[in-house]
CSV table of C-alpha atoms and ligand atoms in Angstrom, one decimal:
chain,number,residue,atom,x,y,z
A,534,MET,CA,8.6,-43.6,-22.0
A,535,THR,CA,9.3,-41.9,-18.7
A,536,HIS,CA,8.4,-38.3,-18.4
A,537,ARG,CA,10.9,-36.2,-16.5
A,538,ARG,CA,9.2,-34.3,-13.5
A,539,MET,CA,8.9,-30.6,-14.2
A,540,GLY,CA,10.4,-28.2,-11.5
A,541,THR,CA,8.4,-25.6,-9.5
A,542,LEU,CA,8.7,-22.1,-8.9
A,543,TYR,CA,8.3,-21.4,-5.2
A,544,VAL,CA,7.4,-17.8,-4.4
A,545,VAL,CA,8.6,-17.4,-0.9
A,546,ALA,CA,8.2,-14.6,1.7
A,547,THR,CA,11.2,-13.8,3.7
A,548,PRO,CA,11.3,-11.6,6.9
A,549,ILE,CA,10.8,-8.0,6.9
A,550,GLY,CA,13.2,-7.4,10.0
A,551,ASN,CA,13.1,-10.2,12.4
A,552,LEU,CA,14.7,-13.5,11.1
A,553,GLY,CA,12.6,-15.5,13.5
A,554,ASP,CA,9.5,-14.7,11.1
A,555,LEU,CA,10.7,-17.2,8.5
A,556,GLY,CA,8.5,-20.0,8.5
A,557,THR,CA,9.6,-23.4,8.8
A,558,ARG,CA,8.1,-24.4,5.2
A,559,ALA,CA,9.9,-21.4,3.9
A,560,ALA,CA,13.2,-22.5,5.4
A,561,GLU,CA,12.9,-26.2,4.2
A,562,ILE,CA,12.0,-25.3,0.6
A,563,LEU,CA,14.9,-22.5,0.4
A,564,GLY,CA,17.2,-25.2,1.6
A,565,SER,CA,15.8,-27.8,-0.8
A,566,VAL,CA,15.6,-25.9,-4.2
A,567,SER,CA,18.2,-26.1,-6.8
A,568,ARG,CA,18.3,-22.3,-7.3
A,569,ILE,CA,17.2,-19.1,-5.6
A,570,ALA,CA,16.3,-16.1,-7.7
A,571,ALA,CA,16.9,-13.1,-5.5
A,572,GLU,CA,16.2,-9.4,-6.1
A,573,ASP,CA,19.7,-8.4,-4.7
A,574,THR,CA,22.0,-11.6,-4.3
A,575,ARG,CA,24.3,-10.0,-2.0
A,576,HIS,CA,21.5,-8.8,0.3
A,577,SER,CA,19.8,-12.3,0.3
A,578,SER,CA,23.0,-14.3,0.6
A,579,ARG,CA,23.5,-12.8,4.1
A,580,LEU,CA,20.0,-13.9,5.1
A,581,LEU,CA,20.6,-17.3,3.6
A,582,GLY,CA,24.2,-17.6,5.3
A,583,ARG,CA,22.5,-16.9,8.6
A,584,LEU,CA,20.2,-19.8,8.1
A,585,GLY,CA,22.9,-22.1,6.9
A,586,ILE,CA,21.4,-22.3,3.5
A,587,ARG,CA,24.0,-22.6,0.5
A,588,VAL,CA,22.2,-22.7,-3.0
A,589,PRO,CA,23.3,-21.1,-6.2
A,590,MET,CA,21.7,-17.7,-6.7
A,591,LEU,CA,20.8,-15.6,-9.6
A,592,SER,CA,19.6,-12.1,-9.7
A,593,LEU,CA,16.1,-11.1,-10.7
A,594,HIS,CA,15.4,-7.4,-10.4
A,595,GLU,CA,13.1,-5.0,-12.3
A,596,HIS,CA,15.8,-4.3,-15.2
A,597,ASN,CA,16.3,-8.2,-15.9
A,598,GLU,CA,12.9,-9.9,-14.9
A,599,ALA,CA,11.5,-10.2,-18.4
A,600,ALA,CA,15.0,-11.6,-19.8
A,601,ARG,CA,15.0,-14.0,-16.9
A,602,VAL,CA,11.7,-15.9,-18.0
A,603,THR,CA,13.5,-18.0,-20.7
A,604,GLN,CA,16.3,-18.9,-18.1
A,605,LEU,CA,13.8,-20.0,-15.3
A,606,ARG,CA,11.9,-22.0,-17.9
A,607,GLN,CA,14.9,-23.8,-18.8
A,608,TYR,CA,15.4,-24.7,-15.2
A,609,LEU,CA,12.0,-25.8,-14.5
A,610,GLU,CA,12.1,-28.0,-17.8
A,611,ALA,CA,15.1,-29.6,-16.6
A,612,GLY,CA,13.4,-30.7,-13.3
A,613,GLU,CA,15.0,-27.9,-11.1
A,614,ASP,CA,13.1,-26.4,-8.5
A,615,VAL,CA,13.5,-22.7,-8.1
A,616,ALA,CA,12.7,-20.3,-5.3
A,617,LEU,CA,11.8,-16.6,-5.8
A,618,ILE,CA,12.6,-14.2,-3.1
A,619,SER,CA,12.9,-10.5,-2.7
A,620,ASP,CA,15.0,-8.4,-0.5
A,621,ALA,CA,12.4,-8.6,2.3
A,622,GLY,CA,8.5,-9.7,2.7
A,623,THR,CA,6.4,-11.0,0.1
A,624,PRO,CA,8.0,-10.9,-3.6
A,625,LEU,CA,5.5,-9.2,-6.0
A,626,ILE,CA,4.1,-6.9,-3.4
A,627,SER,CA,5.7,-3.7,-4.4
A,628,ASP,CA,8.7,-6.1,-5.4
A,629,PRO,CA,9.8,-7.9,-8.7
A,630,GLY,CA,8.2,-11.0,-9.8
A,631,PHE,CA,4.9,-10.2,-11.5
A,632,ILE,CA,6.2,-10.8,-15.0
A,633,VAL,CA,7.9,-14.1,-14.0
A,634,VAL,CA,4.8,-15.4,-12.4
A,635,ARG,CA,2.5,-14.1,-15.1
A,636,GLU,CA,4.5,-15.8,-17.7
A,637,LEU,CA,5.1,-19.0,-16.2
A,638,ARG,CA,1.4,-19.5,-15.0
A,639,ALA,CA,0.7,-18.6,-18.7
A,640,GLN,CA,2.8,-21.3,-19.9
A,641,THR,CA,1.4,-23.7,-17.4
A,642,TYR,CA,4.5,-24.3,-15.3
A,643,PRO,CA,3.9,-25.0,-11.5
A,644,VAL,CA,4.0,-21.9,-9.4
A,645,VAL,CA,3.5,-22.3,-5.7
A,646,PRO,CA,3.3,-19.3,-3.1
A,647,VAL,CA,4.8,-19.7,0.4
A,648,PRO,CA,3.3,-17.3,2.4
A,649,GLY,CA,5.0,-15.2,5.3
A,650,PRO,CA,5.7,-11.6,6.1
A,651,SER,CA,4.6,-8.5,4.4
A,652,ALA,CA,4.7,-5.0,5.7
A,653,LEU,CA,1.4,-4.2,4.5
A,654,ILE,CA,-0.3,-6.7,6.5
A,655,THR,CA,1.9,-6.8,9.5
A,656,ALA,CA,1.2,-3.0,9.7
A,657,LEU,CA,-2.7,-3.4,9.4
A,658,SER,CA,-2.8,-6.1,12.0
A,659,GLY,CA,-1.3,-3.9,14.5
A,660,ALA,CA,-2.8,-0.5,13.7
A,661,GLY,CA,-6.3,-0.4,15.0
A,662,LEU,CA,-7.9,0.7,11.8
A,663,PRO,CA,-10.7,-1.1,10.0
A,664,THR,CA,-9.4,-3.9,7.9
A,665,ASP,CA,-12.6,-5.2,6.5
A,666,ARG,CA,-11.9,-3.3,3.5
A,667,PHE,CA,-8.8,-1.5,2.6
A,668,ARG,CA,-7.1,-0.2,-0.4
A,669,PHE,CA,-3.1,-0.7,-0.8
A,670,GLY,CA,-1.7,2.1,-3.0
A,671,GLY,CA,1.9,0.8,-3.1
A,672,PHE,CA,4.4,3.9,-3.2
A,673,LEU,CA,2.9,7.3,-3.7
A,674,PRO,CA,4.6,9.2,-6.8
A,675,ALA,CA,7.9,10.7,-6.0
A,676,ARG,CA,6.9,14.0,-7.1
A,677,SER,CA,5.1,16.3,-5.2
A,678,GLY,CA,2.4,17.3,-7.8
A,679,PRO,CA,1.4,13.9,-8.8
A,680,ARG,CA,1.6,12.8,-5.1
A,681,ARG,CA,-0.9,15.4,-4.0
A,682,GLN,CA,-3.1,14.4,-7.0
A,683,ALA,CA,-3.0,10.8,-6.1
A,684,LEU,CA,-4.1,11.5,-2.7
A,685,GLU,CA,-6.8,14.1,-3.6
A,686,ALA,CA,-8.3,11.3,-6.1
A,687,LEU,CA,-8.6,9.1,-2.9
A,688,GLN,CA,-10.0,11.6,-0.6
A,689,GLU,CA,-13.6,10.3,-0.8
A,690,ARG,CA,-12.7,6.8,-0.3
A,691,ASP,CA,-14.2,5.1,2.8
A,692,GLU,CA,-11.9,2.2,3.1
A,693,THR,CA,-8.6,2.3,5.0
A,694,LEU,CA,-5.8,3.6,2.7
A,695,VAL,CA,-2.3,2.0,3.0
A,696,PHE,CA,1.0,3.2,1.4
A,697,TYR,CA,4.6,2.3,1.7
A,698,GLU,CA,6.8,5.2,2.2
A,699,THR,CA,10.7,5.8,2.4
A,700,PRO,CA,12.4,7.8,5.3
A,701,HIS,CA,13.4,10.7,2.9
A,702,ARG,CA,9.7,11.2,1.6
A,703,ILE,CA,7.9,10.5,4.8
A,704,ARG,CA,7.9,14.2,5.9
A,705,HIS,CA,6.6,15.4,2.5
A,706,THR,CA,3.9,13.0,2.6
A,707,LEU,CA,2.7,14.3,6.0
A,708,ASP,CA,2.8,17.7,4.7
A,709,THR,CA,0.7,16.7,1.6
A,710,LEU,CA,-1.8,14.9,3.7
A,711,GLU,CA,-2.1,17.9,6.0
A,712,ALA,CA,-3.0,19.8,2.8
A,713,VAL,CA,-5.3,17.4,1.4
A,714,MET,CA,-6.7,15.5,4.5
A,715,PRO,CA,-6.2,17.6,7.4
A,716,ASP,CA,-8.6,16.0,9.9
A,717,ARG,CA,-7.9,12.3,9.0
A,718,HIS,CA,-6.7,10.0,11.5
A,719,LEU,CA,-3.4,8.3,10.4
A,720,VAL,CA,-1.3,5.6,11.7
A,721,LEU,CA,2.3,5.2,10.9
A,722,ALA,CA,4.1,1.8,11.3
A,723,ARG,CA,7.7,2.3,11.5
A,724,GLU,CA,10.4,-0.4,11.6
A,725,LEU,CA,8.0,-3.3,11.8
A,726,THR,CA,9.4,-6.5,13.7
A,727,LYS,CA,12.7,-4.7,14.2
A,728,THR,CA,14.0,-3.3,17.5
A,729,PHE,CA,12.7,0.1,17.3
A,730,GLU,CA,9.3,-0.8,15.9
A,731,THR,CA,6.8,2.2,16.6
A,732,PHE,CA,3.3,2.7,15.7
A,733,LEU,CA,2.2,6.6,15.9
A,734,SER,CA,-0.9,7.9,15.5
A,735,GLY,CA,-2.8,11.2,14.9
A,736,THR,CA,-3.7,13.8,12.3
A,737,PRO,CA,-1.2,14.7,9.8
A,738,ALA,CA,-0.1,17.8,11.5
A,739,ALA,CA,0.2,16.0,15.0
A,740,LEU,CA,2.5,13.4,13.3
A,741,SER,CA,4.8,16.0,11.5
A,742,GLU,CA,5.1,17.7,14.9
A,743,GLN,CA,6.2,14.2,16.5
A,744,LEU,CA,8.8,13.5,13.6
A,745,ARG,CA,10.1,17.2,14.1
A,746,ASP,CA,10.3,16.7,17.8
A,747,ASP,CA,12.0,13.4,17.6
A,748,PRO,CA,13.9,13.0,14.3
A,749,ASP,CA,14.7,9.4,15.1
A,750,GLN,CA,11.0,8.7,14.6
A,751,ALA,CA,11.7,9.8,10.8
A,752,ARG,CA,14.1,7.1,10.3
A,753,GLY,CA,13.6,3.5,9.0
A,754,GLU,CA,10.7,2.1,6.8
A,755,PHE,CA,7.3,3.0,6.9
A,756,VAL,CA,3.8,1.9,6.4
A,757,VAL,CA,1.3,4.9,6.2
A,758,MET,CA,-2.5,4.1,6.9
A,759,ILE,CA,-5.1,6.5,6.4
A,760,ALA,CA,-8.6,6.1,8.1
A,761,GLY,CA,-11.1,6.0,5.3
A,762,ALA,CA,-13.6,9.0,5.0
A,763,THR,CA,-16.4,8.9,7.5
A,764,PRO,CA,-20.1,9.0,6.9
A,765,GLN,CA,-19.7,12.3,9.1
A,766,ALA,CA,-17.5,13.9,6.4
A,767,ASP,CA,-19.8,12.6,3.9
A,768,HIS,CA,-22.7,14.3,5.5
A,769,GLU,CA,-20.4,17.6,5.9
A,770,GLN,CA,-19.6,17.2,2.2
A,771,GLN,CA,-23.4,17.0,1.4
A,772,ASN,CA,-24.3,20.1,3.4
A,773,LEU,CA,-21.6,21.9,1.6
A,774,SER,CA,-23.3,21.1,-1.7
A,775,ALA,CA,-26.5,22.0,-0.4
A,776,ASP,CA,-25.4,25.4,0.7
A,777,ALA,CA,-23.6,25.9,-2.6
A,778,LEU,CA,-26.8,25.0,-4.3
A,779,LEU,CA,-28.9,27.4,-1.9
A,780,ALA,CA,-26.4,30.3,-2.7
A,781,ALA,CA,-26.6,29.7,-6.5
A,782,LEU,CA,-30.5,30.0,-6.3
A,783,LEU,CA,-30.2,33.2,-4.4
A,784,ALA,CA,-27.6,34.6,-6.9
A,785,GLU,CA,-29.9,33.7,-9.7
A,786,GLY,CA,-32.5,36.0,-8.2
A,787,VAL,CA,-34.7,32.8,-7.1
A,788,GLY,CA,-37.1,33.9,-4.1
A,789,VAL,CA,-36.9,32.2,-0.8
A,790,LYS,CA,-40.1,30.3,-1.2
A,791,GLN,CA,-39.5,29.1,-4.8
A,792,GLY,CA,-35.8,28.2,-3.7
A,793,ALA,CA,-37.1,26.0,-0.6
A,794,ALA,CA,-39.2,24.1,-3.1
A,795,VAL,CA,-36.5,23.6,-5.6
A,796,ALA,CA,-34.4,22.4,-2.7
A,797,ALA,CA,-37.0,20.1,-1.4
A,798,ARG,CA,-37.6,18.6,-4.8
A,799,LEU,CA,-33.8,18.0,-5.3
A,800,LEU,CA,-32.4,17.3,-1.8
A,801,GLY,CA,-35.6,15.9,-0.1
A,802,GLY,CA,-36.4,17.1,3.5
A,803,ARG,CA,-39.3,19.6,4.3
A,804,LYS,CA,-39.8,23.0,2.5
A,805,GLN,CA,-40.1,24.7,5.7
A,806,VAL,CA,-36.5,23.6,6.6
A,807,TRP,CA,-35.2,24.8,3.4
A,808,TYR,CA,-37.2,28.1,3.6
A,809,ALA,CA,-35.4,28.8,7.1
A,810,ARG,CA,-32.0,27.9,5.8
A,811,LEU,CA,-32.4,30.1,2.5
A,812,GLN,CA,-33.7,33.0,4.7
A,813,ALA,CA,-30.7,32.6,7.1
A,814,LEU,CA,-28.3,32.7,4.0
A,815,LYS,CA,-29.9,35.7,2.5
A,816,GLU,CA,-29.5,37.7,5.5
B,1590,LIG,N1,7.5,-6.9,-0.6
B,1590,LIG,C1,7.6,-6.1,0.6
B,1590,LIG,C2,6.2,-6.5,1.6
B,1590,LIG,O1,5.9,-7.7,1.3
B,1590,LIG,O2,6.1,-5.8,2.6
B,1590,LIG,C3,7.6,-4.8,0.4
B,1590,LIG,C4,8.7,-4.4,-0.4
B,1590,LIG,S1,8.8,-2.6,-0.7
B,1590,LIG,C5,10.2,-2.6,-1.9
B,1590,LIG,C6,9.8,-1.9,0.6
B,1590,LIG,C7,8.8,-1.0,1.5
B,1590,LIG,O3,7.9,-1.9,2.4
B,1590,LIG,C8,9.6,-0.1,2.4
B,1590,LIG,O4,9.8,1.1,1.7
B,1590,LIG,C9,8.2,0.0,3.5
B,1590,LIG,O5,7.4,1.2,3.1
B,1590,LIG,C10,7.9,-1.2,3.6
B,1590,LIG,N2,8.4,-2.0,4.7
B,1590,LIG,C11,9.3,-3.1,4.5
B,1590,LIG,N3,9.7,-3.5,5.6
B,1590,LIG,C12,9.0,-2.6,6.5
B,1590,LIG,C13,9.1,-2.7,7.9
B,1590,LIG,N4,10.0,-3.7,8.7
B,1590,LIG,N5,8.5,-1.8,8.6
B,1590,LIG,C14,7.7,-0.9,8.0
B,1590,LIG,N6,7.5,-0.8,6.7
B,1590,LIG,C15,8.4,-1.9,5.9
């Protein structure tokens, strides 16, 4: 009895602007599969047309992804290879594909990633911010309250923070950052790999001003990168908490000598130093 070969789902990254960034392996696979599942078939058929690739396509987007799993399984069972692509960059990274990959993997179908461009990694590789640890937050919430809360919750994180952002929200995000992390160093990567690629850096207020002065800088696609909280900031935070504790001790009527002993016990350091600080606060 011969077993029919099962098809493979290839998860293929496509360019984020510059078509030259499509890898040789990705092009070969896109040209050899039986079908291509694309987020927006009209958009992707332009890319494929330019590459001279003609393969039947089917749409796969956030609204039909779950329903497509059965269909994709049937193609794979019939021995057909299928490529999954998104509009730009790596599928599943703030793009559809997660449900399909999870389900097909759970059912032991072959899933093979074909790496290539992603705005996240491209931006980090050119920004000059620490990359040993970073936190990718996808898109921030669209509404201003939840967006502010999301950023407040990340205020103390010491790794580089990375977000995707759209041109119509970039100014709002900078305003929110100005309120939540006014001294933080930011890098905005815009239009990566395209003609007008730019990296702007500075505090939230400085970047808002640059976008106001040159509205062209507010157009296109953005990756927002935020330097992590520094030990200096942590130190200042600790000093703030120390001052809050000393003020509370004084307000409760604890004497300077006794207060210094309490502070030294809780926060470490010499009693004399806390005595001097309490004395200064009292005056
Ligand atoms: N899957 C894609 C990837 O791997 O990069 C991301 C898709 S997500 C729907 C689109 C967002 O990615 C944009 O809003 C923007 O924040 C970012 N992006 C995509 N292409 C970009 C580019 N050329 N320059 C800057 N940001 C880009």
